[in-house]
GROMACS .gro file of C-alpha atoms in nm:
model
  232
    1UNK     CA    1   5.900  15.075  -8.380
    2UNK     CA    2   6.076  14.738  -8.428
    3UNK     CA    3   6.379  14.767  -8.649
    4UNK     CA    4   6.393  14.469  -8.913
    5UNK     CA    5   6.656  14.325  -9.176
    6UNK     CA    6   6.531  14.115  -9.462
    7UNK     CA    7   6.796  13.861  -9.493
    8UNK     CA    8   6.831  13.824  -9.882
    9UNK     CA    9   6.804  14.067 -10.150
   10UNK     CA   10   6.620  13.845 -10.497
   11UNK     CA   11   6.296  13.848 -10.573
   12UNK     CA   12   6.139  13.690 -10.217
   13UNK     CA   13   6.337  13.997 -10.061
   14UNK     CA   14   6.213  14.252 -10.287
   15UNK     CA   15   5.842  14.128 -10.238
   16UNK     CA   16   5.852  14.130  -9.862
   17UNK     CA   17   6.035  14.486  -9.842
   18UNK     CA   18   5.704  14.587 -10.014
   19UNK     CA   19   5.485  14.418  -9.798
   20UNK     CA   20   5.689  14.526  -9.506
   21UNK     CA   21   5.646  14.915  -9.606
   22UNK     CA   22   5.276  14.831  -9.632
   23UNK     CA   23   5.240  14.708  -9.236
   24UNK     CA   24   5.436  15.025  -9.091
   25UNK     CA   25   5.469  14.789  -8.827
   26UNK     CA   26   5.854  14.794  -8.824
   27UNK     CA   27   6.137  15.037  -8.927
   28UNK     CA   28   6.316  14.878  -9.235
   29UNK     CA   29   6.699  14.904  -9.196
   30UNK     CA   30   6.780  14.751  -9.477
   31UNK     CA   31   6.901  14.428  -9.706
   32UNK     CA   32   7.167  14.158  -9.553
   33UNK     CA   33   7.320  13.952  -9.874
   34UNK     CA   34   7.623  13.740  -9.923
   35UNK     CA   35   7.656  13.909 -10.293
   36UNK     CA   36   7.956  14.096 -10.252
   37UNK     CA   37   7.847  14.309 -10.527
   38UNK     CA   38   7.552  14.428 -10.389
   39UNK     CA   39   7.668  14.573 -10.073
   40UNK     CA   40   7.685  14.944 -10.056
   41UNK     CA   41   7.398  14.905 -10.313
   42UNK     CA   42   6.998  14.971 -10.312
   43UNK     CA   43   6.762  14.703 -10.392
   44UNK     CA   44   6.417  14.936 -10.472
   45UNK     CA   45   6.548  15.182 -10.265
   46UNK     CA   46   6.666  14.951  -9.953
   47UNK     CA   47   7.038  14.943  -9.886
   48UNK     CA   48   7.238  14.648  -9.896
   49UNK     CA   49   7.405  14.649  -9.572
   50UNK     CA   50   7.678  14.329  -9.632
   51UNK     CA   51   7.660  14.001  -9.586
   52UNK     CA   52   7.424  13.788  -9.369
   53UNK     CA   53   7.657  13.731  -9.126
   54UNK     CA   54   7.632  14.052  -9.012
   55UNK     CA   55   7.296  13.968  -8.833
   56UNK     CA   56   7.518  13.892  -8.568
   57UNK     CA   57   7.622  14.270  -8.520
   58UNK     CA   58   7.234  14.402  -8.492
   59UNK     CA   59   7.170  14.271  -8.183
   60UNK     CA   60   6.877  14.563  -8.177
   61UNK     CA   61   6.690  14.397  -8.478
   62UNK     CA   62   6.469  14.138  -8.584
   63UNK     CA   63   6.492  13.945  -8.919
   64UNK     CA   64   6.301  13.779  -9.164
   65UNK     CA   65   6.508  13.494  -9.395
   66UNK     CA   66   6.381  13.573  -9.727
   67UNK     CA   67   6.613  13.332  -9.978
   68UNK     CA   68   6.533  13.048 -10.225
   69UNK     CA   69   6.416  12.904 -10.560
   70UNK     CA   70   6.261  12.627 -10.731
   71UNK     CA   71   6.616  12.522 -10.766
   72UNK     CA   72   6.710  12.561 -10.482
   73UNK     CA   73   6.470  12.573 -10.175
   74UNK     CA   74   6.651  12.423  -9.910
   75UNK     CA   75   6.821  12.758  -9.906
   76UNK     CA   76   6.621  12.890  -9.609
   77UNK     CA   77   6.654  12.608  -9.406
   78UNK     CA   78   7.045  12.613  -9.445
   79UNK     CA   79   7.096  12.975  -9.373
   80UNK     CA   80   6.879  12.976  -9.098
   81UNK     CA   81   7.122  12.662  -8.962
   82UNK     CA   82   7.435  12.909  -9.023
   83UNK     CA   83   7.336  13.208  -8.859
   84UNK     CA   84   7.206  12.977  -8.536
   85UNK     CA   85   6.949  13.321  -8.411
   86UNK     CA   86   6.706  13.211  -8.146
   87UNK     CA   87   6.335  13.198  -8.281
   88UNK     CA   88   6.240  13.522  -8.066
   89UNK     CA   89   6.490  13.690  -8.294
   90UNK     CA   90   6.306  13.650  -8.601
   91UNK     CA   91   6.004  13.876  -8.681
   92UNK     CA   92   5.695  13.736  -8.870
   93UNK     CA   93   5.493  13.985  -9.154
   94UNK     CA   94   5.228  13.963  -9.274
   95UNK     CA   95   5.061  14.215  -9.550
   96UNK     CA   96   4.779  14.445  -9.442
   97UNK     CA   97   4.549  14.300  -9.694
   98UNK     CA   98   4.593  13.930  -9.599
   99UNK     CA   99   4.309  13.770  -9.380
  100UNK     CA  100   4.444  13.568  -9.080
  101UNK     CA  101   4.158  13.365  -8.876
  102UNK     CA  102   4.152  13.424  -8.519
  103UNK     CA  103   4.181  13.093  -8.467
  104UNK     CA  104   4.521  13.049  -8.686
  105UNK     CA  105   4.864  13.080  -8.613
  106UNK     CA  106   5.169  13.190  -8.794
  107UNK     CA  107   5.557  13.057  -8.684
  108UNK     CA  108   5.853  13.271  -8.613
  109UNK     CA  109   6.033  13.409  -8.967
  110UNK     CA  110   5.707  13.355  -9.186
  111UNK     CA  111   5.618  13.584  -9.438
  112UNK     CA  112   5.241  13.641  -9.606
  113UNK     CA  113   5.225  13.825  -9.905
  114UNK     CA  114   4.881  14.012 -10.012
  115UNK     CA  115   4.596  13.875 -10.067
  116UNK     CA  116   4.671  13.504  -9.879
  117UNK     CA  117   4.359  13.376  -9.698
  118UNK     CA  118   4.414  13.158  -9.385
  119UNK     CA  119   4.045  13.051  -9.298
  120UNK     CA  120   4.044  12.825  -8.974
  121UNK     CA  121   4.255  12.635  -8.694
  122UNK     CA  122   4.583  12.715  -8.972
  123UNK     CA  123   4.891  12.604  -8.862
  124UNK     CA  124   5.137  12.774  -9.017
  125UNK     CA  125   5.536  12.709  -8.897
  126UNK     CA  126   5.843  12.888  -8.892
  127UNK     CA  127   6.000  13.057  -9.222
  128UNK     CA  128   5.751  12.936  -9.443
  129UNK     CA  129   5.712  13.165  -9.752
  130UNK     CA  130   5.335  13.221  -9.857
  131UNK     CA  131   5.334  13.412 -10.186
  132UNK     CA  132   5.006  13.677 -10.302
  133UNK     CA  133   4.615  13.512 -10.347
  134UNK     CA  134   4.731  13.163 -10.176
  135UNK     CA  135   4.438  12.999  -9.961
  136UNK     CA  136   4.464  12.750  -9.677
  137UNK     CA  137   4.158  12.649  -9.564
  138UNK     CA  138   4.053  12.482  -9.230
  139UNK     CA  139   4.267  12.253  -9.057
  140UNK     CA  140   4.566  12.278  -9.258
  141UNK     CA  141   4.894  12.231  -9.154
  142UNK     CA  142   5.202  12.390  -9.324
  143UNK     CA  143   5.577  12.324  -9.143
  144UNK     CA  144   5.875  12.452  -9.148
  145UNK     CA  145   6.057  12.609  -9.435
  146UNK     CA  146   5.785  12.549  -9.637
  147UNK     CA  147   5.666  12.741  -9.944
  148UNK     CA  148   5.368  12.807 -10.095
  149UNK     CA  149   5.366  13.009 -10.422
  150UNK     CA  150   5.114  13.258 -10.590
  151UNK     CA  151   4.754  13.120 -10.678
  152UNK     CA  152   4.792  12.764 -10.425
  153UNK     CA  153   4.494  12.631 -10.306
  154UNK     CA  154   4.489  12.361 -10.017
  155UNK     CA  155   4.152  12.173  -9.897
  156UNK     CA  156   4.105  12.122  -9.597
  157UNK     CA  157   4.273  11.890  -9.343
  158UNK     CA  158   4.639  11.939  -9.597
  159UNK     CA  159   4.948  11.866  -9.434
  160UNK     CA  160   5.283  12.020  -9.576
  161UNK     CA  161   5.590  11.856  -9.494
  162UNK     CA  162   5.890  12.024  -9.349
  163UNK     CA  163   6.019  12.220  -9.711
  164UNK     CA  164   5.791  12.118  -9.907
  165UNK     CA  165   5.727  12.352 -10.207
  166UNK     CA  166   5.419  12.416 -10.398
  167UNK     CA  167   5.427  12.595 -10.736
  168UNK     CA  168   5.185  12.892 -10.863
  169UNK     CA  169   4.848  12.826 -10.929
  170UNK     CA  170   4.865  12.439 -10.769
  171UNK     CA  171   4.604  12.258 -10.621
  172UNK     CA  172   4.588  12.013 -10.329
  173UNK     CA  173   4.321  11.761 -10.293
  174UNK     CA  174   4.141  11.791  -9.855
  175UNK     CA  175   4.272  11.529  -9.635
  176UNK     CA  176   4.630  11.517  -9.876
  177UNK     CA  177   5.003  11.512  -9.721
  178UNK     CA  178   5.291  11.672  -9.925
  179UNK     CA  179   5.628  11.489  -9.800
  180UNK     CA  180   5.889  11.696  -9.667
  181UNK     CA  181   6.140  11.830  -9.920
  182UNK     CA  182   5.873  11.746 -10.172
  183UNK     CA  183   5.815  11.985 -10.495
  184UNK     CA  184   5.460  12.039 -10.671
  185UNK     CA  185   5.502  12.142 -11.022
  186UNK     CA  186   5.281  12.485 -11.113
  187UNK     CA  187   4.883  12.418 -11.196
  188UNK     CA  188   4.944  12.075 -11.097
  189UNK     CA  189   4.628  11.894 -10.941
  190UNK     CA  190   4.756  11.682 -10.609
  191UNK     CA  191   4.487  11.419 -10.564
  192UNK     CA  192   4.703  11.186 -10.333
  193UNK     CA  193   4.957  11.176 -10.094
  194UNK     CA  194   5.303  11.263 -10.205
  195UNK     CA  195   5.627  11.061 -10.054
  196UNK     CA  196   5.914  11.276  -9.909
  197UNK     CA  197   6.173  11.416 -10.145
  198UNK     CA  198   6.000  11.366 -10.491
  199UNK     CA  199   5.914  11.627 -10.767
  200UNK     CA  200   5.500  11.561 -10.915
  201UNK     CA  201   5.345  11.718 -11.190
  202UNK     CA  202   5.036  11.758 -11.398
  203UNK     CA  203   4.617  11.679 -11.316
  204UNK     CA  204   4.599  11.474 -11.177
  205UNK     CA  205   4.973  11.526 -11.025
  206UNK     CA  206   5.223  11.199 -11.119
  207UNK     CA  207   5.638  11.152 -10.966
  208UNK     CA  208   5.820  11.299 -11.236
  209UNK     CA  209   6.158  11.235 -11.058
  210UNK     CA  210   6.347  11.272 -10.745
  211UNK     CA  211   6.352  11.620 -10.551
  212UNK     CA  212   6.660  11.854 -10.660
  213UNK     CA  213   6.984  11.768 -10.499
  214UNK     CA  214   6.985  12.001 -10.188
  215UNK     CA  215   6.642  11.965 -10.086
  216UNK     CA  216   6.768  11.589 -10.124
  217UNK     CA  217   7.052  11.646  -9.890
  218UNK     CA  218   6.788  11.849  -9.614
  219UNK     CA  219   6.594  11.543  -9.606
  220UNK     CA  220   6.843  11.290  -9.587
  221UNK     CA  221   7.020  11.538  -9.315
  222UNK     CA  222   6.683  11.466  -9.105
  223UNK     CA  223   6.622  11.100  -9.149
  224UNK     CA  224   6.983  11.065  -9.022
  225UNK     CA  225   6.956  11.302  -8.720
  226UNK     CA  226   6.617  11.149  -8.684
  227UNK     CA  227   6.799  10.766  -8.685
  228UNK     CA  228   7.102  10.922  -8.443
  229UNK     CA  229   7.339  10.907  -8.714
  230UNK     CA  230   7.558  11.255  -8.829
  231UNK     CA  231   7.394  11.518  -8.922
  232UNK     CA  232   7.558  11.639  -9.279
   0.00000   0.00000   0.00000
């Protein structure tokens, strides 16, 4: 049995320990956190093993990166950058009572939690976060670092943009790109494209303001690296 390490120990963590214990697909060794006060602890009976560095020191083990927040959901995509693992290192779970089309695929370091419905030709990338009774529906396209909260629904043909976010119970029009680093606002209706790095709300969904600052500073890290200037 594969031994895994959820990297995290918040809510995220918590969820996909569960959904982890559901699979018996892996032996669960425990918590990685950079909370010095958890370590030596138990998070719903998982042990805190120290700080995510120590990923390093596991060489036997496969992880999943499960870290981040509304306020902060660039939080993946950084950590991931500071522990530098090769993809083949990360494992990718997904709960017994999600259904997965034959025809979709899931990215290294992705978590599904129950209930999530991918339907056809799903593209689903590396550590994106897919949270209980989400459906993606034909064609759809989800990148990177990505996350999708409880209760989304995407038409068909969707594209999510490298980080984008998408709160509970949010709706995205077919055909409809979310901009990278973008953040959809929960029960909102998205009925158009969204540019990268902005925050919409409401039904029909309307810019509110600009993304929160890190997400800011992942996107702007990319249009640099993209432009061959330094990567911050």
């Amino acid at each position: 049995m594969t031994a895994l390490v959820i990297v995290g120990a918040g809510g995220f963590a918590r969820e996909t320990a569960q959904a982890v214990r559901a699979t018996g697909a892996f032996e669960l060794l425990g918590h990685l956190d950079d909370d010095p006060a958890l370590h030596g602890t138990e998070v719903d009976g998982v042990p805190v093993l120290g700080d995510c560095d120590l990923v390093h020191e596991l060489p036997g083990a496969r992880f999943v990166i499960c870290v981040g927040n509304t306020r902060d959901y660039a939080a993946r995509a950084r950590l991931a950058r500071r522990l530098g693992l090769p993809g083949e290192r990360y494992a990718t779970v997904v709960h017994p009572t999600a259904s997965v089309s034959a025809t979709s695929a899931l990215g290294p370091g992705s978590v599904l939690l129950a209930h999530c419905v991918l339907t056809a030709a799903v593209r689903v990338g590396a550590h994106v976060a897919v949270m209980p009774h989400t459906v993606l529906t034909h064609d759809d396209v989800v990148e990177d670092f990505a996350t999708l909260a409880a209760g989304v629904r995407l038409g068909g043909g969707v594209r999510l943009g490298r980080g984008a976010y998408v709160a509970s119970g949010a709706l995205v029009r077919e055909g409809t790109t979310v901009g990278a680093w973008s953040l959809i606002g929960m029960g909102s209706a998205v009925l158009g494209d969204v540019p990268p790095g902005e925050v919409w709300v409401g039904s029909p969904a309307r810019r509110l303001r600009a993304a929160p600052a890190p997400a800011r500073a992942e996107l702007d890290s990319r249009t640099a690296h993209a432009q061959g200037g330094p990567v911050r």
